Amino acid sequence: MAVKKSQIYSSLWKSCDALRGGMDASQYKDYILTLLFLKYVSDRSLSDPDAQITVPEGCHFADMVKLKGTKDIGEEIDKIIAKVAETNGLGGVIDNAKFNDPAKLGDGKDMVDRLSKLMEIFSRPELDFRKNRVEGDDILGDAYEYLMRHFASESGKSKGQFYTPAEVSRIMAKAVGINAGTPRQHTIYDPTCGSGSLLLKAHDAAPDGLSIYGQEKDVATFALARMNMVIHNCADAELWRENTLTKPYHKGPNGLLKQFDFIVANPPFSDKAWSTGLNPDEDEFGRFAYGTPPAKNGDYAYLLHVLASMKSTGKAVIVLPHGVLFRGNAEADIRQELLKRGYIKAIIGLPANLFYGTGIPACLVVLDKEHAAARRGIFMIDASKGFVKDGNKNRLRDQDVHKIVDVLQRSVEIEGFSRMVPSAEISKHDGNLNIPRYIDGSEAEDLQDIEAHLKGGIPARDVDALQEYWDVMPGLRGDLFGPGDRPGYLAAKIEPTEVRATIHAHAEFEAFAATVRAIFVAWREANIEAMRSFDKGHHPTDLIHALSEDLLARLREAPLIDAYDAYQHIMAYWSEVMQDDAYQITSEGWNVAKVIRELVKDADGKFTEEPDIVLGSGRGGKKLKAEVIPPALIVARYFAAEQAEVDALEANAEELGRQMEELEEEHSGEDGLLIEAQTDAGKLTAASVKARLKVNKGDADAREELAILRQWSVLSVAHDEAVRAAKDAQVELNAMVVKQYAKLPDADAKVLVVEDKWIASVSAGIDGEVDRVAQALTTRIKALTERYSRPLPKLNECIAELESRVANHLIAMGFAL
């Protein structure tokens, strides 16, 4: 059975629950990631003769599982890990987390139970990595990164810096020019590599990979990097554990720093101890020839190390705090030297609170030696506003990453977002590179028109500012606005409440919507066969890349639509739903019998959000769940009439229930006619009402109460029958759906998934973008119309009228003014 990525993530995160309480995230991550590594290499060694790690006899994960419940489980796990480490030269890498540590894992039975639970979790089928690795789609690597991202988020300030957000890593890989044509012999280097995530993202951007080099001073973080490399099939990466600034390891034959084709780095921000153990004035590698950074701030120390490690044709990108762009004194002098030589190619301002361990805004500084001599400016991007909140951090969306990369690679100038800043302009500001000096990314101020407030009318300049809409729908402007009573001002033809309906009904808006839909239909026709032919053994990432890139390219031609917003719809849908479908299909094919899994049926007999199906009858029925093809799709295509009948029966039951509630509310007060029929708990039941009817039988004084009791009783019987009828119809419909699954051919399965599910969902997102255009225009026009609808003379008239009404009321009350 194929396993969804989300199931793998869920199981791994549950393993963390087994450790929480005894230690914080910065500690328990070492245990979880070590076990994940050992499980992976153990499974891989059993299925792949070319596995990069040798697992000695008696050291497979199955041998660790046999230790469940034994009193010496921690000690024996440590022995197995030590043997694997010794066999593969991984001492100090995979044996840092001690599984026989009572201080962290508890004493006696507590330790046994906790470690046994971990063994049980890692033995789950979804974590069988012999079956769940698809060539070209790194499921395990993604899971490893998922855990590191969550650990970084939970580790708190100063403890989460081992991980660079994947979205930033993707930008950095593209920013240095790694692409489809980059040969494997090219080298990539990270002088502060942390867990190695940044290096691996850069490596993945080249089809054949790159030769990886890195250095990291923290022992535990270095161990993460080594394990990360093995998990990503990069065990030959040359990583070294030591302080890069004081003891750089990678050197050339001449004893100087080895130089690389590409460098990516996310060093510690404003490192106050960078010069400890180092005399910059006597640096044997000549890294500080352009100046010595401040003793208590190492940002430029790392930048200069990167610069010295670049080949003459080298490219680099480094994450730094914004202060490096404008701080003065020694840093200003170094910055001037770099500008003079043309080493800085681009600067990208990123959102605040993006990185783990700090909330300050950062930037990417792109360095390029190859074209430095010809450089006549710096390309700047202000990407600080494109992000989404993700817990207590900000996160770049797929659309933000794509837009930054597109704009950078094509040097596209977008007002308020990007521009090529000439060197002469930078010189006028004494080398200050603060992005807001050159790009005004602020929102245009919505100016109030005093004359319009005094005399009425809508300022023509505000309507003119909506020209992008009028370019597409020129006649709409004339239908919404007419001439005012004086030059420069217009009059609204439509009441604010009618603006939205007027826009949607306008022929030009309908033509605009039709244009966008035609673009989407063309995309659909161009890609539907690729979706239908997607099958067992294919690569999910190849599929979404082709689909999303084509959609983005086509929608760039759509008027008024932000193509990147539309692109985000398909990428979000991929992340939430479609990628799990694709991974199941690539593992199992389109065989419907295999894409149904066990799940418990809910109490109402309905299909839940992740729907279930019950085969057979009674409690012994086989319980299965459809994942790729949920029952709602089957119902919509084959049983729409039956579903409508169920809906009608449910609506009837709800209506009867509502009538009962109204009757109870009306007659259940302190002296209500139903008060005596209530149970001790204050409820009306069939039994309690029947008992009260019996008490009052033949009592002439209780005629009103009897009438209400009988009315409630009749409604109760009808309601119960209606509920029963609805449930019976639902059960019957469920049975039809189950039978339909059993006979569903692959061709129909593809129609349901490709057309009714995937394409329909993306189409809804594109329709939403069209609606958003109408909503944005509606909101602005309503705001302008309402803002100036009551100028000063009208306000004065209203005040006079209200004063007159108050005076008349006072006179009527005997209070003459």
PDB file of C-alpha atoms in Angstrom, residues 492-588:
ATOM      1  CA  ALA A 492     -21.982  58.190  -9.237  1.00  0.00           C
ATOM      2  CA  LYS A 493     -24.699  56.653 -11.405  1.00  0.00           C
ATOM      3  CA  ILE A 494     -25.098  53.559  -9.234  1.00  0.00           C
ATOM      4  CA  GLU A 495     -25.944  53.251  -5.546  1.00  0.00           C
ATOM      5  CA  PRO A 496     -23.123  51.692  -3.485  1.00  0.00           C
ATOM      6  CA  THR A 497     -25.233  48.597  -2.757  1.00  0.00           C
ATOM      7  CA  GLU A 498     -25.687  47.965  -6.495  1.00  0.00           C
ATOM      8  CA  VAL A 499     -22.034  48.323  -7.549  1.00  0.00           C
ATOM      9  CA  ARG A 500     -21.070  44.643  -7.262  1.00  0.00           C
ATOM     10  CA  ALA A 501     -24.142  43.404  -9.149  1.00  0.00           C
ATOM     11  CA  THR A 502     -23.584  46.038 -11.855  1.00  0.00           C
ATOM     12  CA  ILE A 503     -19.979  44.961 -12.380  1.00  0.00           C
ATOM     13  CA  HIS A 504     -20.782  41.240 -12.520  1.00  0.00           C
ATOM     14  CA  ALA A 505     -23.647  41.775 -14.955  1.00  0.00           C
ATOM     15  CA  HIS A 506     -21.678  44.081 -17.260  1.00  0.00           C
ATOM     16  CA  ALA A 507     -20.903  42.667 -20.692  1.00  0.00           C
ATOM     17  CA  GLU A 508     -17.274  43.836 -20.526  1.00  0.00           C
ATOM     18  CA  PHE A 509     -16.712  42.081 -17.180  1.00  0.00           C
ATOM     19  CA  GLU A 510     -18.275  38.942 -18.607  1.00  0.00           C
ATOM     20  CA  ALA A 511     -15.920  39.231 -21.592  1.00  0.00           C
ATOM     21  CA  PHE A 512     -12.945  39.625 -19.230  1.00  0.00           C
ATOM     22  CA  ALA A 513     -14.049  36.556 -17.245  1.00  0.00           C
ATOM     23  CA  ALA A 514     -14.492  34.617 -20.484  1.00  0.00           C
ATOM     24  CA  THR A 515     -10.960  35.558 -21.558  1.00  0.00           C
ATOM     25  CA  VAL A 516      -9.500  34.194 -18.317  1.00  0.00           C
ATOM     26  CA  ARG A 517     -11.586  31.034 -18.549  1.00  0.00           C
ATOM     27  CA  ALA A 518     -10.469  30.517 -22.160  1.00  0.00           C
ATOM     28  CA  ILE A 519      -6.840  30.688 -21.005  1.00  0.00           C
ATOM     29  CA  PHE A 520      -7.591  28.113 -18.320  1.00  0.00           C
ATOM     30  CA  VAL A 521      -9.426  25.858 -20.797  1.00  0.00           C
ATOM     31  CA  ALA A 522      -6.416  26.020 -23.132  1.00  0.00           C
ATOM     32  CA  TRP A 523      -4.183  24.984 -20.210  1.00  0.00           C
ATOM     33  CA  ARG A 524      -6.598  22.183 -19.383  1.00  0.00           C
ATOM     34  CA  GLU A 525      -6.608  20.845 -22.931  1.00  0.00           C
ATOM     35  CA  ALA A 526      -2.825  21.068 -23.181  1.00  0.00           C
ATOM     36  CA  ASN A 527      -2.228  19.180 -19.926  1.00  0.00           C
ATOM     37  CA  ILE A 528      -5.138  16.817 -19.400  1.00  0.00           C
ATOM     38  CA  GLU A 529      -3.456  13.963 -21.255  1.00  0.00           C
ATOM     39  CA  ALA A 530      -0.338  14.294 -19.074  1.00  0.00           C
ATOM     40  CA  MET A 531      -2.544  13.950 -16.007  1.00  0.00           C
ATOM     41  CA  ARG A 532      -4.458  10.999 -17.435  1.00  0.00           C
ATOM     42  CA  SER A 533      -1.269   9.211 -18.468  1.00  0.00           C
ATOM     43  CA  PHE A 534       0.386   9.752 -15.086  1.00  0.00           C
ATOM     44  CA  ASP A 535       0.806   6.251 -13.721  1.00  0.00           C
ATOM     45  CA  LYS A 536       2.791   3.827 -11.647  1.00  0.00           C
ATOM     46  CA  GLY A 537       6.493   4.632 -11.558  1.00  0.00           C
ATOM     47  CA  HIS A 538       6.131   8.209 -12.803  1.00  0.00           C
ATOM     48  CA  HIS A 539       7.586  11.199 -10.941  1.00  0.00           C
ATOM     49  CA  PRO A 540       5.113  13.397  -9.052  1.00  0.00           C
ATOM     50  CA  THR A 541       7.480  16.383  -8.933  1.00  0.00           C
ATOM     51  CA  ASP A 542       7.856  16.291 -12.713  1.00  0.00           C
ATOM     52  CA  LEU A 543       4.072  16.356 -13.052  1.00  0.00           C
ATOM     53  CA  ILE A 544       3.447  19.376 -10.827  1.00  0.00           C
ATOM     54  CA  HIS A 545       6.393  21.272 -12.269  1.00  0.00           C
ATOM     55  CA  ALA A 546       5.040  20.909 -15.817  1.00  0.00           C
ATOM     56  CA  LEU A 547       1.467  21.744 -14.812  1.00  0.00           C
ATOM     57  CA  SER A 548       2.264  24.755 -12.637  1.00  0.00           C
ATOM     58  CA  GLU A 549       4.849  26.324 -14.951  1.00  0.00           C
ATOM     59  CA  ASP A 550       2.524  26.092 -17.939  1.00  0.00           C
ATOM     60  CA  LEU A 551      -0.351  27.601 -15.941  1.00  0.00           C
ATOM     61  CA  LEU A 552       1.847  30.471 -14.774  1.00  0.00           C
ATOM     62  CA  ALA A 553       3.135  31.163 -18.291  1.00  0.00           C
ATOM     63  CA  ARG A 554      -0.358  31.233 -19.769  1.00  0.00           C
ATOM     64  CA  LEU A 555      -1.874  33.397 -17.044  1.00  0.00           C
ATOM     65  CA  ARG A 556       0.821  36.032 -17.514  1.00  0.00           C
ATOM     66  CA  GLU A 557      -1.217  36.926 -20.605  1.00  0.00           C
ATOM     67  CA  ALA A 558      -4.461  37.300 -18.634  1.00  0.00           C
ATOM     68  CA  PRO A 559      -5.584  40.896 -18.007  1.00  0.00           C
ATOM     69  CA  LEU A 560      -5.977  42.107 -14.398  1.00  0.00           C
ATOM     70  CA  ILE A 561      -5.053  38.689 -12.969  1.00  0.00           C
ATOM     71  CA  ASP A 562      -1.885  38.364 -10.886  1.00  0.00           C
ATOM     72  CA  ALA A 563      -0.398  35.239 -12.455  1.00  0.00           C
ATOM     73  CA  TYR A 564       1.564  34.478  -9.283  1.00  0.00           C
ATOM     74  CA  ASP A 565      -1.598  34.542  -7.167  1.00  0.00           C
ATOM     75  CA  ALA A 566      -3.189  32.080  -9.580  1.00  0.00           C
ATOM     76  CA  TYR A 567      -0.035  29.940  -9.546  1.00  0.00           C
ATOM     77  CA  GLN A 568      -0.294  29.770  -5.755  1.00  0.00           C
ATOM     78  CA  HIS A 569      -3.677  28.052  -6.044  1.00  0.00           C
ATOM     79  CA  ILE A 570      -2.301  25.033  -7.868  1.00  0.00           C
ATOM     80  CA  MET A 571       0.778  24.871  -5.626  1.00  0.00           C
ATOM     81  CA  ALA A 572      -1.313  25.053  -2.448  1.00  0.00           C
ATOM     82  CA  TYR A 573      -3.658  22.380  -3.794  1.00  0.00           C
ATOM     83  CA  TRP A 574      -0.663  20.230  -4.654  1.00  0.00           C
ATOM     84  CA  SER A 575       0.696  20.553  -1.134  1.00  0.00           C
ATOM     85  CA  GLU A 576      -2.641  19.876   0.573  1.00  0.00           C
ATOM     86  CA  VAL A 577      -4.174  17.154  -1.623  1.00  0.00           C
ATOM     87  CA  MET A 578      -2.769  16.446  -5.039  1.00  0.00           C
ATOM     88  CA  GLN A 579       0.740  15.320  -4.105  1.00  0.00           C
ATOM     89  CA  ASP A 580      -0.631  12.578  -1.842  1.00  0.00           C
ATOM     90  CA  ASP A 581      -2.837  11.407  -4.721  1.00  0.00           C
ATOM     91  CA  ALA A 582       0.132  11.445  -7.078  1.00  0.00           C
ATOM     92  CA  TYR A 583       2.352   9.465  -4.711  1.00  0.00           C
ATOM     93  CA  GLN A 584      -0.324   6.815  -4.276  1.00  0.00           C
ATOM     94  CA  ILE A 585      -0.883   6.554  -8.015  1.00  0.00           C
ATOM     95  CA  THR A 586       2.844   6.338  -8.753  1.00  0.00           C
ATOM     96  CA  SER A 587       3.079   3.512  -6.242  1.00  0.00           C
ATOM     97  CA  GLU A 588      -0.162   1.604  -6.892  1.00  0.00           C
TER      98      GLU A 588
END
